[in-house]
Amino acid sequence: MNLSRFNLALRLLWRDSRSGELTILIIALLIAVTSSTAISLFSDRLQRTMTLQAAEFLAADLVIACPNPIPTEWQSHAKHLNLVLAQTVEFPSVLIEHDELLLAGVKAVSSSYPLRGLLKTTGADYNSETITHAGPEAGSVWVEKRILSALKLNLGNTLTVGEKQLIISNIITYEPDKKGDLYSFSPRIMMNDADLTATGIIQPGSHVHYFFQFSGDQEAIVNFKKWLQPQLTPSQKIMDIHEDRPELGTALIRAERYLGLSSILVILISGVAIAMATGRYTQRHFNATALLRCLGCQQRDILWLYCSQFLILGLLTSAIGCLLGWFAQRGLFKLLKDLLPQQIANPNLSALGFGFSIGIIVLLAFALPPILRLKNVAPLRVLRQDLEPLPISAWFVYSLSITIIGLLIWRYTTDVKMTATVLGTGLITLLVLSVLIYGLLNLIASLVPKMSLTWRFGLQGLIRNRQATISQILAFSLTLAAMLLSFTVRTDLINNWQQQLPENAPNHFALNIFPEQQLAFKADLQQDAIQGSQFYPVVRGRLTEINHTPVQKFVSKDSQGDNATHRELSLTWTKELPEDNKLVAGQWWTATQTVSVSVEQKLADNLKINLGDLLTFSIDNQLVYATVTSLRALRWDTMKPNFYMVFSPGSLDAFPSTYITSFYLPEAKKDLLNTLVKKYPSTTVLEVDLILKQFKTLLKQLTQAINYLLYFALMAGFTVLFAAVYATLDNRIYEGTLMRTFGANRKFLRKTQWIEFGVLGLISGLLAVIIAEAIQYALYTRVMAIEYQPNLTLSLIVPVISALFVSLVGLLGVKQVLNRPPIHVLREL
Amino acid sequence: MLHILSSIDLIINSGESIAIIGESGSGKSTLIGLLAGLDTPSSGTISLNGHELTKMNEDGRAALRNELIGFVFQSFQLLQGLTALENVMLPLELKGDKKAKNLASKLLDRVGLGHRLLHTPKQLSGGEQQRVALARAFATNPKILFADEPTGNLDSKTGASIIDLLFELNSENHTTLILVTHDAHLAARCERTIKIEAGQQV
């Protein structure tokens, strides 16, 4: 009995899918499963890459990270505890070879590095990787492959780091303790720390990162840590393999989050298409169901019959979607490859399982409500065709889908508050937009009777089923708005920055100029008539307390304050107010009294710092107290050295300092850069163009990855369009044939269809432009401080393109209407 | 190959009224579909008012239908989204008639629905719907009226009043009438009867 029922379900499913009844449903489900599988695989592989690396991400069992060397007694105590020691020093440096400049991340390692984990290198053939347990020998250097191409070098050539020439002996492909931050965006060169002094780069006050690494017996490590902790200064950070986990860079975390949220948009839009397609499926099965009921099927038999069909469909489609998703995630990795670690964990079956279960859940959430109606078809319908089962309660339908979407958002944010915010904002936005569109459709409906026949019939398609029209417009406009935003914000960000720079704005920064070099450096610039900004002394230090309260109590997550208190700041002092700075509160110092500090206004707002507050700084393991005597407003994009904290002269004299300046080097004088870098090897010269280029690449990759998902959303939008068209196709064919019977020609019908879909696309495009511009306005004026200017060209082009595309796809959906000979009006109707 | 209709040789003169009778599936509807240019035969020729339908394309036939032909169907075939008035205006508007509204309301008045111009088909009874369909059929003042079982979906009393109205309008407008029916009484009211059996004229 059960087997024969199963056979019946299979047979009916086979018939329906062959007749095209289920095509839209299948495509919508495929899109949802493919995109969520891709995202699930993507994040899972990233997370597991990090976890796998956790075992060796420190390249040791315990690491002290700090801006200065640690006391020697710490090292002897470690030796006393039988711990093995290693150390690495990391700093950025500009390399010049064959007149090509490149900013590289230099890492000098001691001979015992790495204590844990291994290094991988390749030779000239790039193919076979060699695993080693020690870094380069003295006199040699290992580089990342892109350094060779950028500087036109080969293995065996010499590479000059600072003042020292080193032989390139290997290409490095893997190091255990590579950080996932933006610094690692610069290509790596690894050298032996025996050569470090000879480079002349490291001197007191240089901006470098030291990593002192220890490994050994776990108990000894614990003891050592206990012994160390009370002695640590705020700038010394201890990292323990058992307590710390490697983190993804912020850019990647955000990208992952946006990708996750975009995939929810895809699921939502596909869900609407699934609900609409199932709605039509259900309606077309009322008669057959009534007959089955007449023949003695009970309600639960009916439910079982249809649910089992949908379950089989869901299982098959999800399986195919998973396969497609697997390919799609490879695309994502390709798009983001420069941001990612080189070695990525392999895809995991459980992540595939997530994509698969999404398929089943989405199908159930959106298809179940219409299917439940079939259960309620009255057997009497065989006699009275107008008997329709009651629709399922709207509350049930909406709460089911909102719950599912909420759970999905929670999965990507793993934060209840954020989930509530995203869900709440999303719902309110959808509601407001729906009301707006509904109003617009009502307005159109009231104008329709006054229009010509063609327009009347065209627009009727839109106002006939307003709910379906609203869904379509929402799907298209939201997707288009997201695409528009990701495009315009990216270009505006880059263009505005470039445009706002005054002519001859400094395009190079020079950092780490030692005090004794300052005058010579200045003279060299003046000799070549290079305009430079003031030279500012820099001491690195960390803000630790405000009025003796730890600063962490004042910061909110991800804010400017959070960022500024988690790292060492560049602290300076000057007698005069720095150029382009504006005093907004307090007094600039006249005669120096006590240690005073002037704070940048936005940071002060963020950390709730007021005039008269006492700030504690930790500099070079010593505490410095300073009273806030003024607040300054400044523009960060002037390309001149800017500072959060400016001290009164003499306040920081006790600490070693270096100087920073910026200057404008015209293209014609680029040669001077070579001379400067060679003459002052310890100085880091940053080319703004290069940084901007890296920034552009980063933004481009991120937006490409997000757009990649938005294409899925767009496809899902088209399935909603098709679902809506198919829901009314019978009616359209009927009206079309009838009109042709009365003498309407194809041109007339074609025109009405163009009007319907054209207006649909036009409204969606216009709405998309409005949404995108509104968000952009808020973003630019409130968050990014970029001047907002409406983009008129895009505002015109987008609605037109949208109208065109929606029309073309829509016409494809209704082509049956034109091709059906009018004789059908006499039959089957 | 399946022959639905064969050996049909038929001349219908202007102003004539003809009944086509036959059993279900005999090919009556196919025949009037061909005569009205709603479909084309696989072989043979059909001329309508001097135009050879079989040589025209669908859009050409559509224009001809609009110009010359009116239709009344068994299941009324009114557009549900339109009011009675708009349904009657439809063929006039397709023709580009500027006075469509005026003409349509006059016609609805003529069929006794002057007070229900703005009602939609759902708000009208079957008989009333068929009256709207009659008004629509005569709106363009057609030379030929095709009626496919116009009373098939109506009870006998309502059906009779519709038929009376049909013949009245027909004689007022001097229209050629081609009527498909099962009903021998109704066929008898036409000047000539053509019987179709298994796709052949007998």
PDB file of N, CA and C in Angstrom, chain A residues 6 164 334 366 583 596 603 619:
ATOM      1  N   PHE A   6       3.832   5.628  -2.701  1.00  0.00           N
ATOM      2  CA  PHE A   6       5.103   6.272  -3.010  1.00  0.00           C
ATOM      3  C   PHE A   6       5.290   6.335  -4.525  1.00  0.00           C
ATOM      4  N   LYS A 164      72.254  46.481   3.471  1.00  0.00           N
ATOM      5  CA  LYS A 164      72.856  45.151   3.366  1.00  0.00           C
ATOM      6  C   LYS A 164      72.384  44.414   2.108  1.00  0.00           C
ATOM      7  N   LYS A 334      38.661  32.498  -5.538  1.00  0.00           N
ATOM      8  CA  LYS A 334      39.468  33.076  -6.599  1.00  0.00           C
ATOM      9  C   LYS A 334      39.405  34.609  -6.510  1.00  0.00           C
ATOM     10  N   PHE A 366       8.580  27.970   2.729  1.00  0.00           N
ATOM     11  CA  PHE A 366       7.855  28.774   1.753  1.00  0.00           C
ATOM     12  C   PHE A 366       6.833  27.978   0.948  1.00  0.00           C
ATOM     13  N   LEU A 583      41.801  74.767  16.264  1.00  0.00           N
ATOM     14  CA  LEU A 583      41.523  74.622  17.687  1.00  0.00           C
ATOM     15  C   LEU A 583      40.019  74.762  17.893  1.00  0.00           C
ATOM     16  N   SER A 596      51.156  68.796  28.935  1.00  0.00           N
ATOM     17  CA  SER A 596      49.807  69.008  28.404  1.00  0.00           C
ATOM     18  C   SER A 596      49.664  68.255  27.092  1.00  0.00           C
ATOM     19  N   LEU A 603      38.150  61.729  18.193  1.00  0.00           N
ATOM     20  CA  LEU A 603      38.574  60.694  19.135  1.00  0.00           C
ATOM     21  C   LEU A 603      38.136  61.073  20.543  1.00  0.00           C
ATOM     22  N   ILE A 619      54.647  54.686  27.582  1.00  0.00           N
ATOM     23  CA  ILE A 619      55.657  54.875  26.542  1.00  0.00           C
ATOM     24  C   ILE A 619      56.928  54.175  27.002  1.00  0.00           C
TER      25      ILE A 619
END
